[in-house]
Tab-separated table of C-alpha atoms and ligand atoms in Angstrom:
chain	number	residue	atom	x	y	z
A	1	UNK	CA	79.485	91.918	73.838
A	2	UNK	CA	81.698	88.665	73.220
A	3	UNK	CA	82.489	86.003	75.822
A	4	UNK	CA	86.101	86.768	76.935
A	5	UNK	CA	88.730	84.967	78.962
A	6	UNK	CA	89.005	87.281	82.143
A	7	UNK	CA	90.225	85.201	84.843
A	8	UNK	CA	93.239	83.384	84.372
A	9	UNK	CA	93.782	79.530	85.346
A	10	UNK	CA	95.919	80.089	88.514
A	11	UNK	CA	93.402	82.828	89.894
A	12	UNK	CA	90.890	80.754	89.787
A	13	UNK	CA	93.012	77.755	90.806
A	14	UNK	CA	94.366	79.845	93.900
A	15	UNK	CA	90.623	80.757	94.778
A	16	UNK	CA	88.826	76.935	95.174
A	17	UNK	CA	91.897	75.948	96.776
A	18	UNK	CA	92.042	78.962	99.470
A	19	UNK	CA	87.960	78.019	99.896
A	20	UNK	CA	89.376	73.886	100.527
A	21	UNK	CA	91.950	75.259	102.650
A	22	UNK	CA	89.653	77.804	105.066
A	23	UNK	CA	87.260	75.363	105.312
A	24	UNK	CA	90.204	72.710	106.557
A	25	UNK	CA	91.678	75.094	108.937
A	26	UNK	CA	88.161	75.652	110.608
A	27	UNK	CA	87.352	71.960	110.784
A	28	UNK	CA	90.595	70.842	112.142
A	29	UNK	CA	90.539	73.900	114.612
A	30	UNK	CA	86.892	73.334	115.876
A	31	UNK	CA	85.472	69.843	114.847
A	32	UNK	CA	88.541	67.311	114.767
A	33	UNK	CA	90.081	66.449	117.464
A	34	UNK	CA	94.109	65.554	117.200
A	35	UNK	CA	93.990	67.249	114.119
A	36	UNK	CA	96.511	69.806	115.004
A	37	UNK	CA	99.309	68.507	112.898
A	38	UNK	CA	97.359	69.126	109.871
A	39	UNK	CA	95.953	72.702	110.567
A	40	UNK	CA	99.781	73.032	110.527
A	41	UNK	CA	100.718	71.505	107.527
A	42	UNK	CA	97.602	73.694	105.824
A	43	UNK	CA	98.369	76.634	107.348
A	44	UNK	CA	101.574	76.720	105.698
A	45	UNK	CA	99.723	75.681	102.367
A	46	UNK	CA	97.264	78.743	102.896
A	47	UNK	CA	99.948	81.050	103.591
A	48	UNK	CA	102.235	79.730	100.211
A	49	UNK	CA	98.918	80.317	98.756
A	50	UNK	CA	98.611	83.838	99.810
A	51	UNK	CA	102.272	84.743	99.192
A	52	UNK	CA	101.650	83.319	95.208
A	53	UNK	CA	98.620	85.589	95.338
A	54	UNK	CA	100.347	88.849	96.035
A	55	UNK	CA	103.309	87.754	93.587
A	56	UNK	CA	100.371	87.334	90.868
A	57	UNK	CA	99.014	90.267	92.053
A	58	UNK	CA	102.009	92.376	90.807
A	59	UNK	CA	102.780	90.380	87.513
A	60	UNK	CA	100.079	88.196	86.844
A	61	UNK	CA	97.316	88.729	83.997
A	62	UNK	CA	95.351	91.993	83.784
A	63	UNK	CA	92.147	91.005	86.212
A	64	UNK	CA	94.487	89.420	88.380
A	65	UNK	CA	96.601	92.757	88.762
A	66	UNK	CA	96.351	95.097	92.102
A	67	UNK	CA	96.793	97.561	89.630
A	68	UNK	CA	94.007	96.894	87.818
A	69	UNK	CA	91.576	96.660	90.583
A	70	UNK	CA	92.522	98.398	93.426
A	71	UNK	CA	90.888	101.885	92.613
A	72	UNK	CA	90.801	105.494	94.643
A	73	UNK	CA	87.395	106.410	96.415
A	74	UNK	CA	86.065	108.527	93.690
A	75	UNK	CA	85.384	105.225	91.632
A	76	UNK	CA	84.602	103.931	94.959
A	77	UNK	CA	82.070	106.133	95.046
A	78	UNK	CA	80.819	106.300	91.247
A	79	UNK	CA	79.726	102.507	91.623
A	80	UNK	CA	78.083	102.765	95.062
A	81	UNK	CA	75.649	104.980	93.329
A	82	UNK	CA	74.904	102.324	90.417
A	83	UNK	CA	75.500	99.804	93.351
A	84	UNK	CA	71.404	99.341	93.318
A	85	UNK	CA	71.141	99.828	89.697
A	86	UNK	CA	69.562	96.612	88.299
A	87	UNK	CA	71.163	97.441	85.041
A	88	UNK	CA	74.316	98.878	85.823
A	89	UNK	CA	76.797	96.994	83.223
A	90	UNK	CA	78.740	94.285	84.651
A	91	UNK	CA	82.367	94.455	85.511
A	92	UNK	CA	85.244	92.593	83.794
A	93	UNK	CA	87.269	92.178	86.076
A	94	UNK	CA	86.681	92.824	90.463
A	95	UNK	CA	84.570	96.064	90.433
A	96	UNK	CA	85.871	99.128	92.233
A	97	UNK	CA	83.374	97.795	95.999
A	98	UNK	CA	84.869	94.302	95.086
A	99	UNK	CA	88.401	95.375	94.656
A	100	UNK	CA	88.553	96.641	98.144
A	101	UNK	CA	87.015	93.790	99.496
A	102	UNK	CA	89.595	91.413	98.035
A	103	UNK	CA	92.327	93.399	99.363
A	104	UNK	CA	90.567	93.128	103.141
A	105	UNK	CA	90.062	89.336	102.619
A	106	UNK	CA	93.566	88.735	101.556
A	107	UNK	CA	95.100	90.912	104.881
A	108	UNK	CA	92.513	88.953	107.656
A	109	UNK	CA	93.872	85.651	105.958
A	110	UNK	CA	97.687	87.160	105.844
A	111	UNK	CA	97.349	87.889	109.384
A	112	UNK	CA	95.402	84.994	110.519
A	113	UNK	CA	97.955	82.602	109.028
A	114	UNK	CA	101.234	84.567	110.196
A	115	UNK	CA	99.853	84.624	113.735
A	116	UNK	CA	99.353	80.501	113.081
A	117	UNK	CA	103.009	80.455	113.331
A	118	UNK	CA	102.596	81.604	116.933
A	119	UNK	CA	100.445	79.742	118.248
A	120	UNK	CA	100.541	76.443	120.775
A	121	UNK	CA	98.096	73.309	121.157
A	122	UNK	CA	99.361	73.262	124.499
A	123	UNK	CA	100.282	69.542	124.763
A	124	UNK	CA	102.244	68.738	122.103
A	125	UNK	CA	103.121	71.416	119.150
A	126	UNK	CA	104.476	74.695	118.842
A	127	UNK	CA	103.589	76.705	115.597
A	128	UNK	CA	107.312	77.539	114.015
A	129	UNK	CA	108.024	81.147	115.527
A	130	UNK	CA	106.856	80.044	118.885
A	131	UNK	CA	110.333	80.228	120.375
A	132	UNK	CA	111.441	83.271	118.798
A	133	UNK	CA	109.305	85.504	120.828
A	134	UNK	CA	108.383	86.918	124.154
A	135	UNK	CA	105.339	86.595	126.192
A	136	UNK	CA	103.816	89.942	124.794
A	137	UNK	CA	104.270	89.321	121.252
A	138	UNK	CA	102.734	85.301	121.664
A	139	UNK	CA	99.830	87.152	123.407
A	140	UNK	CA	98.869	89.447	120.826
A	141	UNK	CA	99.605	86.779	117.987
A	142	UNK	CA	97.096	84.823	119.957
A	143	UNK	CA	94.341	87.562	120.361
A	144	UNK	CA	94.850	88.096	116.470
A	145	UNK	CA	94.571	84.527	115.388
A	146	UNK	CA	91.455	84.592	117.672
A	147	UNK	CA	89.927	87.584	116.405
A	148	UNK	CA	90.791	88.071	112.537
A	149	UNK	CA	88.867	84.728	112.330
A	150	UNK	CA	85.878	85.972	114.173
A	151	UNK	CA	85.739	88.671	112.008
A	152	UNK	CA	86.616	86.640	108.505
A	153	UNK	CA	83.570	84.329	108.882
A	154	UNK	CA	81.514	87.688	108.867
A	155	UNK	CA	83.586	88.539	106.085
A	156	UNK	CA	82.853	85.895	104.164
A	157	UNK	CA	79.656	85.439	104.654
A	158	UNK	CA	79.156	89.165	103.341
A	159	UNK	CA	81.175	87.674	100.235
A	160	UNK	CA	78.755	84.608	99.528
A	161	UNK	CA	75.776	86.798	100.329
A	162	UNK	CA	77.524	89.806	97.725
A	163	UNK	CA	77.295	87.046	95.255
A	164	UNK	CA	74.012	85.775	95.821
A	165	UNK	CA	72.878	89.660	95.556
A	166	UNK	CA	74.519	89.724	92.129
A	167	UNK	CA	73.178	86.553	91.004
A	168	UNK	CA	69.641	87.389	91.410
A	169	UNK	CA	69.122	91.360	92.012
A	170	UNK	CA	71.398	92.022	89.330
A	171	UNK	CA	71.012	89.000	87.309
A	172	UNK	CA	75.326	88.866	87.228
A	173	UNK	CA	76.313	85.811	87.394
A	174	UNK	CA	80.157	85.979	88.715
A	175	UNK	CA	80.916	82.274	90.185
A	176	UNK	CA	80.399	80.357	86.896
A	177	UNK	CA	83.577	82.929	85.482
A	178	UNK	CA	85.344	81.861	88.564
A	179	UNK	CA	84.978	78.597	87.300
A	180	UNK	CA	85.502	78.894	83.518
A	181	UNK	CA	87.479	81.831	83.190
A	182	UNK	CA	84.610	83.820	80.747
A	183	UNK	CA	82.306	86.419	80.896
A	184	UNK	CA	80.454	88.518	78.488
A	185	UNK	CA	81.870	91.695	78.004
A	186	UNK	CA	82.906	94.498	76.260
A	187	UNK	CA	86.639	94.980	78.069
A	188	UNK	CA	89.769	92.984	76.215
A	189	UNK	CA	90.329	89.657	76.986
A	190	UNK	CA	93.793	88.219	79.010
A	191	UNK	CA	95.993	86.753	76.239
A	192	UNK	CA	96.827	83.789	78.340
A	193	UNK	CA	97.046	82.538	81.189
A	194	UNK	CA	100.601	82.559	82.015
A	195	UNK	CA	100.622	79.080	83.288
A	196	UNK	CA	104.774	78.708	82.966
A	197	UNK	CA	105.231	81.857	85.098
A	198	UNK	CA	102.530	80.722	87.673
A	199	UNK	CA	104.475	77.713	87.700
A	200	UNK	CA	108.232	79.559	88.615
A	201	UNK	CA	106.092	81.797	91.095
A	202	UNK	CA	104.661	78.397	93.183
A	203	UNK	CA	108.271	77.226	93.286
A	204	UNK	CA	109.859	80.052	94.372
A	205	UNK	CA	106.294	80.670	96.587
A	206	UNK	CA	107.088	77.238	97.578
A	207	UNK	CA	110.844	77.704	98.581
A	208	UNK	CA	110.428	81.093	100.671
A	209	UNK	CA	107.554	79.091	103.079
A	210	UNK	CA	110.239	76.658	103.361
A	211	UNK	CA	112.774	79.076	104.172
A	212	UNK	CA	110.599	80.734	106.843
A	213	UNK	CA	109.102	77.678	108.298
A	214	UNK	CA	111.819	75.039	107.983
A	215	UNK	CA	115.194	76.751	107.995
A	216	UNK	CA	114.747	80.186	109.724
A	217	UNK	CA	113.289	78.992	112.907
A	218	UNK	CA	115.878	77.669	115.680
A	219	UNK	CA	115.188	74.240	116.662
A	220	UNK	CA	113.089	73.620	119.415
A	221	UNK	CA	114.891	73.403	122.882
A	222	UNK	CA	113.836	69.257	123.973
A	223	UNK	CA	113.214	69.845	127.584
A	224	UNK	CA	115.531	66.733	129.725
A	225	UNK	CA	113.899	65.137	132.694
A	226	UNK	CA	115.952	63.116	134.952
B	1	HEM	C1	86.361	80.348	102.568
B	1	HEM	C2	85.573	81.018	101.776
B	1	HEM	C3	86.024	82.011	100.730
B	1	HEM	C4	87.103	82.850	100.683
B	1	HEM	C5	88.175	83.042	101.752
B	1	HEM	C6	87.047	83.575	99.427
B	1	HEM	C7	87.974	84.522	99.004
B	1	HEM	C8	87.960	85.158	97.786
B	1	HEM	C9	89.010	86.012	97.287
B	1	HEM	C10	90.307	86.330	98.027
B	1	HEM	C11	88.629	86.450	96.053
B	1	HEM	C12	89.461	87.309	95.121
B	1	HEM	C13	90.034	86.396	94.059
B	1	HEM	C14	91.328	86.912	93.482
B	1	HEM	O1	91.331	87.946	92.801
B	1	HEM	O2	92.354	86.293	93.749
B	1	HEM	C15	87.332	85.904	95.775
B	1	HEM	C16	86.606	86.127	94.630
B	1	HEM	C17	85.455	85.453	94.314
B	1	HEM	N1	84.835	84.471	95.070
B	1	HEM	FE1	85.378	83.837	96.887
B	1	HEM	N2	85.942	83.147	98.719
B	1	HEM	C18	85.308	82.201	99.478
B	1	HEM	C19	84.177	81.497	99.138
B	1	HEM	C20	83.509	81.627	97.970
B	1	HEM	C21	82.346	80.859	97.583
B	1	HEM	C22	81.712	79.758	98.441
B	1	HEM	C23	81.977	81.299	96.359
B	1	HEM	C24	80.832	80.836	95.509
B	1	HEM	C25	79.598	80.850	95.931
B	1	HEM	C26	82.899	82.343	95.957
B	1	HEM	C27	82.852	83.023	94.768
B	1	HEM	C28	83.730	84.011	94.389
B	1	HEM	C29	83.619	84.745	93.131
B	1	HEM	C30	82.536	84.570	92.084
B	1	HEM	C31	84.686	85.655	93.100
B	1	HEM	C32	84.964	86.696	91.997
B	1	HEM	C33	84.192	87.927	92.363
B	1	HEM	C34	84.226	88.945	91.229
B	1	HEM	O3	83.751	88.628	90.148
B	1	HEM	O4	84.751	90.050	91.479
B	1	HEM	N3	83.823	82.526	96.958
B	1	HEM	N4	86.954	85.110	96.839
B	2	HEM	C1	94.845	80.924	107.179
B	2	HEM	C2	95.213	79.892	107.891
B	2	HEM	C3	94.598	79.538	109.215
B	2	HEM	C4	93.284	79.541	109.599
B	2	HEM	C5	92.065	79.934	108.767
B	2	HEM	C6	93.242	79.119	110.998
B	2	HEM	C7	92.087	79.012	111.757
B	2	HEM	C8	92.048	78.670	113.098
B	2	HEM	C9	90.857	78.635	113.905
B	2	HEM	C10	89.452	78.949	113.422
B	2	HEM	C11	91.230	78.276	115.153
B	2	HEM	C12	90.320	78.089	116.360
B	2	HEM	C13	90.302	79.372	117.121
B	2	HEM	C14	89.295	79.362	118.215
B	2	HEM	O1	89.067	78.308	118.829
B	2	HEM	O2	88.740	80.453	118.474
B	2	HEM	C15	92.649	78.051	115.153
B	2	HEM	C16	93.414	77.632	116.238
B	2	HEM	C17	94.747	77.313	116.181
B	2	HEM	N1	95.583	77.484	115.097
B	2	HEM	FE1	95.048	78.169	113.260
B	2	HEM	N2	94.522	78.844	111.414
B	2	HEM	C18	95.379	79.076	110.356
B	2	HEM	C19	96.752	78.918	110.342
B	2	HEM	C20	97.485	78.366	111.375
B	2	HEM	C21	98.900	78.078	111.336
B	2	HEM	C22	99.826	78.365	110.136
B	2	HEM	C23	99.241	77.528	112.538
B	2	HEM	C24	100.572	77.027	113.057
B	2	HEM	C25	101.586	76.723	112.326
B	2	HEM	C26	98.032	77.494	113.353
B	2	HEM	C27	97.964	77.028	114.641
B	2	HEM	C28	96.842	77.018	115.434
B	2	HEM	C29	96.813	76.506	116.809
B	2	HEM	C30	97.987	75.886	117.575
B	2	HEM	C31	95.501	76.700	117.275
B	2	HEM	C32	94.951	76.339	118.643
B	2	HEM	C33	94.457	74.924	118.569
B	2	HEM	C34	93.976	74.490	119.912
B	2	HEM	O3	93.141	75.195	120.482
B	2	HEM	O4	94.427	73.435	120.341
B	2	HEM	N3	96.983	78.020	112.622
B	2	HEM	N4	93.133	78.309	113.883
């Protein structure tokens, strides 16, 4: 076994900031008051976030790929069996449980920050796509940006507590890799860490959330009082 670079720089760059973010969005939802404007502003910086992750998720490193990780249910399968195996060897990359898991965080956040764009404080601001639709659609958006965020702090805390059961059932350590990048292993290493093409995909990451939240959206009709 040799210590390997798995995870690349903006994987694990994208993941600490999508933890700063969530935990933003929930305290300027729920403990901050007049805080609106900036679950705004980081809503949109969660969703560029997300958008870069499914861009690096098509031509970013190896671990970082869909590709790699997103697996059919017979290897679904094969590792629930070893799930309880103390000495099951550990997975390079996300293992085939993890994979699926990823893909299930990534949607509830996809959805929970679209919906964002929906919403209303109900004094003062209108999320960006407010005006755009009718009274069924801003109802559902609002019952989803409700409910996907009941069900991602379950989510998540099944994710901390997955961890924890790797660190000390199986004696896997996974959140010092997502810090440093390495893990002991027998699988290839990334060759790099693509840091000039992370950079072109957070521009252009950058310029579509500007597209859709600055450009695309009419302005908002100022109501006149006489
Ligand atoms: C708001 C809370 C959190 C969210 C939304 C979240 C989300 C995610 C996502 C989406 C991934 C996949 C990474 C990728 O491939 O891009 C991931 C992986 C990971 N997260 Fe979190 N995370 C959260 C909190 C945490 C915390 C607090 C820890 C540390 C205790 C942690 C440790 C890890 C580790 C170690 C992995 C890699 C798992 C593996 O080796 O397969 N996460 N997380
Ligand atoms: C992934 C990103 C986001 C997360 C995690 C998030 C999370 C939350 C949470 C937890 C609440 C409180 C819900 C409740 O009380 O049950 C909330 C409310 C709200 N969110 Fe978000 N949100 C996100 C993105 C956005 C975006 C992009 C916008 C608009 C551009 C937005 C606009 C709002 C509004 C207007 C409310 C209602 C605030 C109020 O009650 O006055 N959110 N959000």
């Amino acid at each position: 076994m040799q210590r390997q670079l798995i995870w690349d720089i903006p994987t694990r760059l994208f993941h600490w900031l999508l933890v700063l973010s969530i935990v933003a969005q929930y305290a300027t939802a729920e403990w901050m008051d007049n805080a609106t404007q900036w679950h705004f502003y980081i809503g949109y910086f969660t969703l560029g976030l997300l958008v870069f992750r499914i861009i690096w998720g098509i031509i970013g490193p190896e671990y970082a790929r869909f590709s790699q990780f997103v697996t059919g249910p017979k290897q679904v399968i094969a590792y629930l069996r070893t799930l309880f195996d103390k000495n099951s060897p550990s997975v390079a990359g996300h293992n085939p449980l993890g994979g699926w898991f990823v893909i299930v965080m990534l949607t509830l956040l996809i959805i929970q920050a679209i919906s964002g764009l929906f919403m209303t404080d109900d004094i003062f601001l209108d999320g960006p796509y407010r005006a755009m639709a009718d009274d069924s659609t801003l109802d559902v958006m609002n019952t989803l940006h409700h409910l996907a965020f009941d069900i991602l702090i379950w989510v998540i805390a099944l994710h901390i507590a997955a961890i924890l059961f790797y660190a000390v059932y199986k004696k896997q350590k996974l959140v010092p890799a997502m810090l440093h990048g390495k893990k002991d292993t027998h699988s290839p290493a990334i060759k790099s860490s693509k840091l000039v093409l992370a950079l072109i995909v957070a521009v252009l990451s950058a310029a579509a959330l500007y597209y859709a939240i600055d450009v695309l959206p009419p302005e908002p009709e100022i109501e006149e009082y006489f």
